[in-house]
PDB file of C-alpha atoms in Angstrom:
ATOM      1  CA  MET A   1     141.115  84.704 141.571  1.00 57.00           C
ATOM      2  CA  THR A   2     144.109  85.153 144.241  1.00 62.00           C
ATOM      3  CA  SER A   3     142.353  86.762 146.739  1.00 65.00           C
ATOM      4  CA  THR A   4     139.419  84.001 146.049  1.00 64.00           C
ATOM      5  CA  ARG A   5     141.940  81.726 146.414  1.00 56.00           C
ATOM      6  CA  ILE A   6     143.590  83.205 149.580  1.00 63.00           C
ATOM      7  CA  GLU A   7     140.311  83.384 151.170  1.00 62.00           C
ATOM      8  CA  LEU A   8     139.449  79.746 150.411  1.00 59.00           C
ATOM      9  CA  THR A   9     142.568  78.462 152.359  1.00 62.00           C
ATOM     10  CA  GLN A  10     142.239  80.098 155.316  1.00 63.00           C
ATOM     11  CA  LEU A  11     141.268  78.322 158.355  1.00 58.00           C
ATOM     12  CA  SER A  12     138.231  76.140 157.836  1.00 62.00           C
ATOM     13  CA  PRO A  13     135.013  75.308 160.313  1.00 63.00           C
ATOM     14  CA  ASP A  14     136.092  72.115 159.778  1.00 61.00           C
ATOM     15  CA  LYS A  15     138.887  72.208 162.071  1.00 65.00           C
ATOM     16  CA  ASP A  16     137.512  73.796 164.890  1.00 66.00           C
ATOM     17  CA  VAL A  17     134.880  71.303 164.808  1.00 68.00           C
ATOM     18  CA  LEU A  18     137.244  68.640 164.953  1.00 69.00           C
ATOM     19  CA  THR A  19     138.913  70.176 168.219  1.00 73.00           C
ATOM     20  CA  PHE A  20     135.769  70.911 169.904  1.00 70.00           C
ATOM     21  CA  ILE A  21     134.923  67.068 169.230  1.00 71.00           C
ATOM     22  CA  ASP A  22     138.315  66.159 170.711  1.00 72.00           C
ATOM     23  CA  GLN A  23     137.457  68.478 173.924  1.00 73.00           C
ATOM     24  CA  LEU A  24     133.915  66.875 174.386  1.00 69.00           C
ATOM     25  CA  GLN A  25     135.837  63.259 174.268  1.00 71.00           C
ATOM     26  CA  ARG A  26     138.461  64.032 176.557  1.00 72.00           C
ATOM     27  CA  VAL A  27     135.642  66.385 179.034  1.00 71.00           C
ATOM     28  CA  SER A  28     133.480  63.104 178.916  1.00 70.00           C
ATOM     29  CA  ALA A  29     136.346  61.100 179.737  1.00 69.00           C
ATOM     30  CA  GLN A  30     137.470  63.081 182.973  1.00 72.00           C
ATOM     31  CA  ILE A  31     133.556  63.610 184.375  1.00 69.00           C
ATOM     32  CA  GLN A  32     133.176  61.251 186.946  1.00 66.00           C
ATOM     33  CA  ASP A  33     129.230  61.857 186.682  1.00 65.00           C
ATOM     34  CA  VAL A  34     127.926  58.747 184.976  1.00 68.00           C
ATOM     35  CA  ALA A  35     124.678  61.091 183.455  1.00 72.00           C
ATOM     36  CA  THR A  36     126.672  64.233 182.301  1.00 72.00           C
ATOM     37  CA  SER A  37     129.593  62.193 180.724  1.00 69.00           C
ATOM     38  CA  SER A  38     126.989  59.940 178.708  1.00 74.00           C
ATOM     39  CA  ARG A  39     125.209  63.498 177.658  1.00 74.00           C
ATOM     40  CA  MET A  40     129.125  64.782 176.726  1.00 71.00           C
ATOM     41  CA  THR A  41     129.305  61.850 174.781  1.00 74.00           C
ATOM     42  CA  THR A  42     126.537  61.811 173.018  1.00 76.00           C
ATOM     43  CA  LEU A  43     126.778  65.559 171.907  1.00 73.00           C
ATOM     44  CA  GLY A  44     130.591  64.446 170.927  1.00 72.00           C
ATOM     45  CA  SER A  45     128.650  61.596 168.484  1.00 76.00           C
ATOM     46  CA  ARG A  46     126.401  64.432 167.087  1.00 76.00           C
ATOM     47  CA  ALA A  47     129.199  66.632 166.659  1.00 73.00           C
ATOM     48  CA  LYS A  48     130.947  63.820 164.693  1.00 75.00           C
ATOM     49  CA  ARG A  49     127.934  62.814 162.634  1.00 75.00           C
ATOM     50  CA  LEU A  50     127.772  66.741 161.727  1.00 74.00           C
ATOM     51  CA  GLN A  51     131.001  66.666 160.605  1.00 70.00           C
ATOM     52  CA  LEU A  52     131.252  64.180 158.408  1.00 71.00           C
ATOM     53  CA  SER A  53     127.961  64.280 156.977  1.00 73.00           C
ATOM     54  CA  LEU A  54     128.011  68.124 156.335  1.00 71.00           C
ATOM     55  CA  LEU A  55     131.152  69.691 156.739  1.00 70.00           C
ATOM     56  CA  ALA A  56     133.330  66.785 155.292  1.00 71.00           C
ATOM     57  CA  PRO A  57     131.918  66.997 151.507  1.00 74.00           C
ATOM     58  CA  LEU A  58     132.028  70.915 151.966  1.00 73.00           C
ATOM     59  CA  GLU A  59     135.790  70.788 152.656  1.00 76.00           C
ATOM     60  CA  GLN A  60     136.171  68.536 149.730  1.00 77.00           C
ATOM     61  CA  LEU A  61     134.323  70.566 147.616  1.00 77.00           C
ATOM     62  CA  ARG A  62     136.735  73.418 148.848  1.00 75.00           C
ATOM     63  CA  GLY A  63     139.904  71.653 148.379  1.00 75.00           C
ATOM     64  CA  ASP A  64     138.256  70.901 144.440  1.00 77.00           C
ATOM     65  CA  ILE A  65     137.829  74.390 143.920  1.00 78.00           C
ATOM     66  CA  VAL A  66     141.535  75.508 145.416  1.00 75.00           C
ATOM     67  CA  TYR A  67     142.922  73.072 143.067  1.00 77.00           C
ATOM     68  CA  HIS A  68     141.123  74.139 140.265  1.00 76.00           C
ATOM     69  CA  LEU A  69     141.743  78.024 141.053  1.00 77.00           C
ATOM     70  CA  THR A  70     145.610  77.437 141.453  1.00 77.00           C
ATOM     71  CA  ALA A  71     145.489  75.596 138.349  1.00 76.00           C
ATOM     72  CA  LEU A  72     144.026  78.368 136.550  1.00 77.00           C
ATOM     73  CA  GLU A  73     146.583  80.729 138.039  1.00 77.00           C
ATOM     74  CA  LEU A  74     148.980  78.692 136.582  1.00 77.00           C
ATOM     75  CA  GLN A  75     147.918  78.810 133.029  1.00 75.00           C
ATOM     76  CA  LEU A  76     146.259  82.314 133.768  1.00 76.00           C
ATOM     77  CA  SER A  77     150.060  84.128 132.644  1.00 77.00           C
ATOM     78  CA  PRO A  78     150.336  81.934 129.587  1.00 80.00           C
ATOM     79  CA  TRP A  79     146.927  82.560 128.521  1.00 79.00           C
ATOM     80  CA  ALA A  80     146.741  86.342 129.154  1.00 80.00           C
ATOM     81  CA  ALA A  81     149.965  86.221 127.278  1.00 84.00           C
ATOM     82  CA  GLN A  82     148.313  84.742 124.230  1.00 86.00           C
ATOM     83  CA  VAL A  83     145.392  86.554 124.061  1.00 86.00           C
ATOM     84  CA  ASN A  84     147.802  89.848 124.416  1.00 88.00           C
ATOM     85  CA  LYS A  85     149.859  88.747 121.220  1.00 90.00           C
ATOM     86  CA  SER A  86     146.302  87.818 119.417  1.00 91.00           C
ATOM     87  CA  LEU A  87     145.271  91.305 119.985  1.00 91.00           C
ATOM     88  CA  THR A  88     148.036  92.808 118.625  1.00 91.00           C
ATOM     89  CA  HIS A  89     148.053  90.569 115.598  1.00 90.00           C
ATOM     90  CA  LEU A  90     144.530  91.817 115.400  1.00 91.00           C
ATOM     91  CA  ARG A  91     145.481  95.430 115.571  1.00 90.00           C
ATOM     92  CA  ASN A  92     147.804  95.121 112.922  1.00 90.00           C
ATOM     93  CA  ALA A  93     145.610  93.296 110.263  1.00 87.00           C
ATOM     94  CA  GLN A  94     142.670  95.925 110.787  1.00 88.00           C
ATOM     95  CA  SER A  95     145.768  98.548 110.685  1.00 89.00           C
ATOM     96  CA  PHE A  96     146.783  96.608 107.246  1.00 85.00           C
ATOM     97  CA  LEU A  97     143.358  96.496 106.072  1.00 82.00           C
ATOM     98  CA  ASP A  98     142.573 100.121 106.800  1.00 85.00           C
ATOM     99  CA  THR A  99     145.636 101.268 104.700  1.00 87.00           C
ATOM    100  CA  ASP A 100     145.954  98.606 102.182  1.00 84.00           C
ATOM    101  CA  ALA A 101     142.592  96.787 101.850  1.00 82.00           C
ATOM    102  CA  ALA A 102     141.597  98.575  97.961  1.00 85.00           C
ATOM    103  CA  GLU A 103     144.725  97.716  96.680  1.00 87.00           C
ATOM    104  CA  VAL A 104     144.760  94.222  98.059  1.00 83.00           C
ATOM    105  CA  CYS A 105     141.464  93.510  96.591  1.00 87.00           C
ATOM    106  CA  TYR A 106     142.684  94.736  93.601  1.00 88.00           C
ATOM    107  CA  ASN A 107     145.127  92.569  93.279  1.00 88.00           C
ATOM    108  CA  ARG A 108     143.300  89.860  94.324  1.00 89.00           C
ATOM    109  CA  SER A 109     140.511  90.322  91.706  1.00 91.00           C
ATOM    110  CA  ASP A 110     142.702  91.440  88.927  1.00 91.00           C
ATOM    111  CA  THR A 111     144.604  87.783  89.520  1.00 92.00           C
ATOM    112  CA  TYR A 112     141.408  85.945  89.647  1.00 93.00           C
ATOM    113  CA  ARG A 113     140.051  88.050  86.490  1.00 93.00           C
ATOM    114  CA  ALA A 114     143.837  86.944  84.527  1.00 93.00           C
ATOM    115  CA  ARG A 115     143.140  83.282  86.300  1.00 94.00           C
ATOM    116  CA  LEU A 116     139.544  83.468  84.666  1.00 94.00           C
ATOM    117  CA  ARG A 117     140.374  84.721  81.328  1.00 94.00           C
ATOM    118  CA  GLY A 118     143.159  81.973  81.395  1.00 93.00           C
ATOM    119  CA  HIS A 119     141.199  79.169  81.755  1.00 93.00           C
ATOM    120  CA  LEU A 120     138.640  80.416  78.881  1.00 93.00           C
ATOM    121  CA  ASP A 121     141.757  81.064  76.410  1.00 93.00           C
ATOM    122  CA  ALA A 122     142.602  77.444  76.618  1.00 92.00           C
ATOM    123  CA  TYR A 123     138.672  75.821  76.644  1.00 91.00           C
ATOM    124  CA  ARG A 124     138.384  77.913  73.407  1.00 88.00           C
ATOM    125  CA  ASN A 125     141.295  76.930  71.978  1.00 89.00           C
ATOM    126  CA  TYR A 126     141.338  73.377  72.735  1.00 86.00           C
ATOM    127  CA  THR A 127     137.743  73.285  71.315  1.00 83.00           C
ATOM    128  CA  THR A 128     138.757  74.900  68.193  1.00 80.00           C
ATOM    129  CA  MET A 129     141.602  72.336  67.840  1.00 80.00           C
ATOM    130  CA  VAL A 130     138.628  69.435  68.289  1.00 75.00           C
ATOM    131  CA  LEU A 131     136.350  70.929  65.699  1.00 71.00           C
ATOM    132  CA  ASN A 132     139.504  71.158  63.599  1.00 71.00           C
ATOM    133  CA  ASP A 133     141.090  68.234  63.577  1.00 69.00           C
ATOM    134  CA  ARG A 134     138.831  65.431  65.063  1.00 61.00           C
ATOM    135  CA  CYS A 135     135.922  66.973  64.293  1.00 62.00           C
ATOM    136  CA  ALA A 136     134.446  67.840  61.217  1.00 58.00           C
ATOM    137  CA  SER A 137     133.978  72.086  59.978  1.00 61.00           C
ATOM    138  CA  CYS A 138     131.677  73.691  61.697  1.00 65.00           C
ATOM    139  CA  ARG A 139     131.723  76.861  58.278  1.00 68.00           C
ATOM    140  CA  PRO A 140     128.856  74.258  56.401  1.00 74.00           C
ATOM    141  CA  LEU A 141     126.732  74.134  59.880  1.00 76.00           C
ATOM    142  CA  PHE A 142     127.297  77.900  60.033  1.00 75.00           C
ATOM    143  CA  ASP A 143     126.148  78.950  56.888  1.00 80.00           C
ATOM    144  CA  ILE A 144     123.004  77.269  56.812  1.00 85.00           C
ATOM    145  CA  PHE A 145     122.478  78.902  60.292  1.00 83.00           C
ATOM    146  CA  ASP A 146     122.874  81.898  58.768  1.00 83.00           C
ATOM    147  CA  ALA A 147     121.242  80.884  55.902  1.00 86.00           C
ATOM    148  CA  MET A 148     117.884  80.777  58.133  1.00 86.00           C
ATOM    149  CA  ARG A 149     118.794  83.321  59.736  1.00 84.00           C
ATOM    150  CA  MET A 150     118.381  85.811  56.731  1.00 83.00           C
ATOM    151  CA  LEU A 151     115.383  83.794  55.433  1.00 82.00           C
ATOM    152  CA  PHE A 152     113.021  84.436  58.975  1.00 80.00           C
ATOM    153  CA  CYS A 153     114.623  87.513  59.497  1.00 77.00           C
ATOM    154  CA  HIS A 154     114.872  89.458  56.150  1.00 76.00           C
ATOM    155  CA  HIS A 155     112.557  87.655  54.197  1.00 76.00           C
ATOM    156  CA  ILE A 156     109.637  87.069  56.560  1.00 74.00           C
ATOM    157  CA  MET A 157     109.545  89.198  59.950  1.00 72.00           C
ATOM    158  CA  ASP A 158     110.847  92.340  57.995  1.00 73.00           C
ATOM    159  CA  PRO A 159     107.739  92.574  55.753  1.00 72.00           C
ATOM    160  CA  MET A 160     105.494  91.347  58.591  1.00 72.00           C
ATOM    161  CA  ASN A 161     106.996  94.655  60.469  1.00 72.00           C
ATOM    162  CA  GLY A 162     105.728  96.348  57.047  1.00 72.00           C
ATOM    163  CA  LEU A 163     102.788  95.172  57.052  1.00 75.00           C
ATOM    164  CA  TRP A 164     102.236  95.922  61.115  1.00 78.00           C
ATOM    165  CA  PHE A 165     103.009  99.367  60.159  1.00 78.00           C
ATOM    166  CA  SER A 166     100.804 100.013  57.118  1.00 81.00           C
ATOM    167  CA  ALA A 167      97.785  98.175  59.523  1.00 83.00           C
ATOM    168  CA  PHE A 168      98.975 100.273  62.125  1.00 84.00           C
ATOM    169  CA  LEU A 169      99.155 103.479  59.286  1.00 86.00           C
ATOM    170  CA  CYS A 170      95.466 102.623  58.121  1.00 88.00           C
ATOM    171  CA  LEU A 171      94.053 102.407  61.238  1.00 89.00           C
ATOM    172  CA  PHE A 172      95.329 105.578  62.093  1.00 89.00           C
ATOM    173  CA  LEU A 173      93.742 107.317  58.925  1.00 90.00           C
ATOM    174  CA  TRP A 174      90.634 105.799  59.454  1.00 89.00           C
ATOM    175  CA  ALA A 175      90.118 107.054  62.874  1.00 88.00           C
ATOM    176  CA  VAL A 176      91.204 110.322  61.555  1.00 87.00           C
ATOM    177  CA  ALA A 177      88.792 110.047  58.548  1.00 87.00           C
ATOM    178  CA  THR A 178      86.231 108.729  59.874  1.00 88.00           C
ATOM    179  CA  PRO A 179      85.016 111.767  61.980  1.00 86.00           C
ATOM    180  CA  LEU A 180      85.486 113.766  59.180  1.00 86.00           C
ATOM    181  CA  SER A 181      83.829 111.522  57.202  1.00 85.00           C
ATOM    182  CA  LEU A 182      80.015 111.480  59.429  1.00 86.00           C
ATOM    183  CA  MET A 183      80.769 115.202  60.072  1.00 88.00           C
ATOM    184  CA  LEU A 184      81.188 115.855  56.020  1.00 86.00           C
ATOM    185  CA  SER A 185      77.910 113.658  55.428  1.00 84.00           C
ATOM    186  CA  SER A 186      75.591 115.101  58.110  1.00 86.00           C
ATOM    187  CA  THR A 187      76.654 118.678  56.609  1.00 88.00           C
ATOM    188  CA  TYR A 188      75.702 116.832  53.152  1.00 84.00           C
ATOM    189  CA  ARG A 189      72.148 115.637  54.414  1.00 85.00           C
ATOM    190  CA  ARG A 190      71.558 119.094  55.775  1.00 85.00           C
ATOM    191  CA  LEU A 191      72.497 120.952  52.529  1.00 85.00           C
ATOM    192  CA  GLU A 192      70.092 118.646  50.525  1.00 84.00           C
ATOM    193  CA  ILE A 193      67.219 119.053  52.505  1.00 85.00           C
ATOM    194  CA  LEU A 194      67.495 122.995  52.888  1.00 83.00           C
ATOM    195  CA  SER A 195      68.129 122.584  48.771  1.00 81.00           C
ATOM    196  CA  THR A 196      65.121 120.307  48.530  1.00 81.00           C
ATOM    197  CA  LYS A 197      63.000 122.820  51.009  1.00 77.00           C
ATOM    198  CA  LEU A 198      64.108 126.066  48.822  1.00 78.00           C
ATOM    199  CA  GLN A 199      63.142 124.166  45.382  1.00 75.00           C
ATOM    200  CA  HIS A 200      59.841 123.824  46.502  1.00 67.00           C
ATOM    201  CA  SER A 201      59.393 126.834  47.936  1.00 69.00           C
ATOM    202  CA  ASN A 202      60.136 128.348  44.448  1.00 61.00           C
ATOM    203  CA  SER A 203      57.894 125.853  42.810  1.00 62.00           C
ATOM    204  CA  HIS A 204      54.878 127.330  44.767  1.00 57.00           C
ATOM    205  CA  ARG A 205      55.931 130.763  44.159  1.00 59.00           C
ATOM    206  CA  TYR A 206      56.198 130.018  40.912  1.00 54.00           C
ATOM    207  CA  ASN A 207      53.151 128.146  40.265  1.00 58.00           C
ATOM    208  CA  ALA A 208      51.411 131.548  41.969  1.00 55.00           C
ATOM    209  CA  ARG A 209      53.079 133.449  39.600  1.00 60.00           C
ATOM    210  CA  ALA A 210      51.891 131.762  36.833  1.00 56.00           C
ATOM    211  CA  SER A 211      48.485 131.351  37.964  1.00 60.00           C
ATOM    212  CA  VAL A 212      47.945 134.771  38.464  1.00 56.00           C
ATOM    213  CA  ARG A 213      49.705 135.385  34.841  1.00 58.00           C
ATOM    214  CA  GLU A 214      46.921 133.638  33.688  1.00 59.00           C
ATOM    215  CA  ASP A 215      44.109 135.626  35.373  1.00 59.00           C
ATOM    216  CA  GLN A 216      45.699 138.562  33.836  1.00 61.00           C
ATOM    217  CA  ARG A 217      45.594 137.141  30.684  1.00 61.00           C
ATOM    218  CA  GLU A 218      42.100 135.623  30.633  1.00 57.00           C
ATOM    219  CA  SER A 219      40.787 138.876  32.005  1.00 59.00           C
ATOM    220  CA  SER A 220      42.523 141.118  29.167  1.00 58.00           C
ATOM    221  CA  HIS A 221      41.252 138.350  26.903  1.00 53.00           C
ATOM    222  CA  TRP A 222      37.447 138.951  27.993  1.00 53.00           C
ATOM    223  CA  SER A 223      37.960 142.448  27.919  1.00 54.00           C
ATOM    224  CA  THR A 224      39.180 142.073  24.571  1.00 55.00           C
ATOM    225  CA  GLN A 225      36.387 140.219  23.263  1.00 53.00           C
ATOM    226  CA  ARG A 226      33.613 142.553  24.607  1.00 50.00           C
ATOM    227  CA  SER A 227      34.900 145.272  23.125  1.00 50.00           C
ATOM    228  CA  THR A 228      35.054 143.430  19.635  1.00 48.00           C
ATOM    229  CA  VAL A 229      31.560 142.658  20.499  1.00 44.00           C
ATOM    230  CA  SER A 230      30.223 146.534  20.979  1.00 47.00           C
ATOM    231  CA  VAL A 231      31.979 147.501  17.568  1.00 43.00           C
ATOM    232  CA  MET A 232      30.258 145.118  15.495  1.00 44.00           C
ATOM    233  CA  PRO A 233      26.661 146.352  15.940  1.00 47.00           C
ATOM    234  CA  ASP A 234      28.054 150.211  14.703  1.00 46.00           C
ATOM    235  CA  ILE A 235      29.702 148.675  12.056  1.00 43.00           C
ATOM    236  CA  ASP A 236      26.925 147.201  10.238  1.00 47.00           C
ATOM    237  CA  ARG A 237      24.348 150.112  11.458  1.00 44.00           C
ATOM    238  CA  SER A 238      27.198 152.358   9.009  1.00 44.00           C
ATOM    239  CA  ASN A 239      26.562 150.269   6.405  1.00 44.00           C
ATOM    240  CA  TRP A 240      22.848 150.151   6.422  1.00 44.00           C
TER     241      TRP A 240
END
């Protein structure tokens, strides 16, 4: 910043241009030739207009910039000192937080919890005092609530829980017994069909045996009658 201000405070072209214009005016006044003198005068007036329209505003800006740079240089040292001081404080705070942050947080949280417990205790004491002194006692209301809770929980919900358990147990037993019953019924039907078939076959066999025996009896009866008939004539002839 200081080097920039020094560069800006050096000799500016505005002074050189003013010196050049002054010299042109003096030379034009000393020249005897009218045409040359008018040309020199015109050149000096154009240089004057250029200096006023372009270089003068630039010179004004240069002066403002130099002024602000000088003011900043004057304020820089206090600001630098303040910044260094702030950085020092920040480093100290960072080192303190690195070493004692846990203890500080615990202490602050403990203080906050203690204050919160104090507020809750105060509110509870105030509520108890108001209920005991200014309002009616809440014991009958609590007894009614306790009785309703006992009725609902122990006399309604517990039997319903037992009912649901019994229904679940019955469904489980039904789910287990249904396939077994179906298997037993199918087995019984098969056994019944087989027994029916056996009885039918046995009856056919019995009927066949009975017919054979009847045929044997009839054949034996006929043979007996034939033998009797053949013997009777012999007896009669002997008697004769």
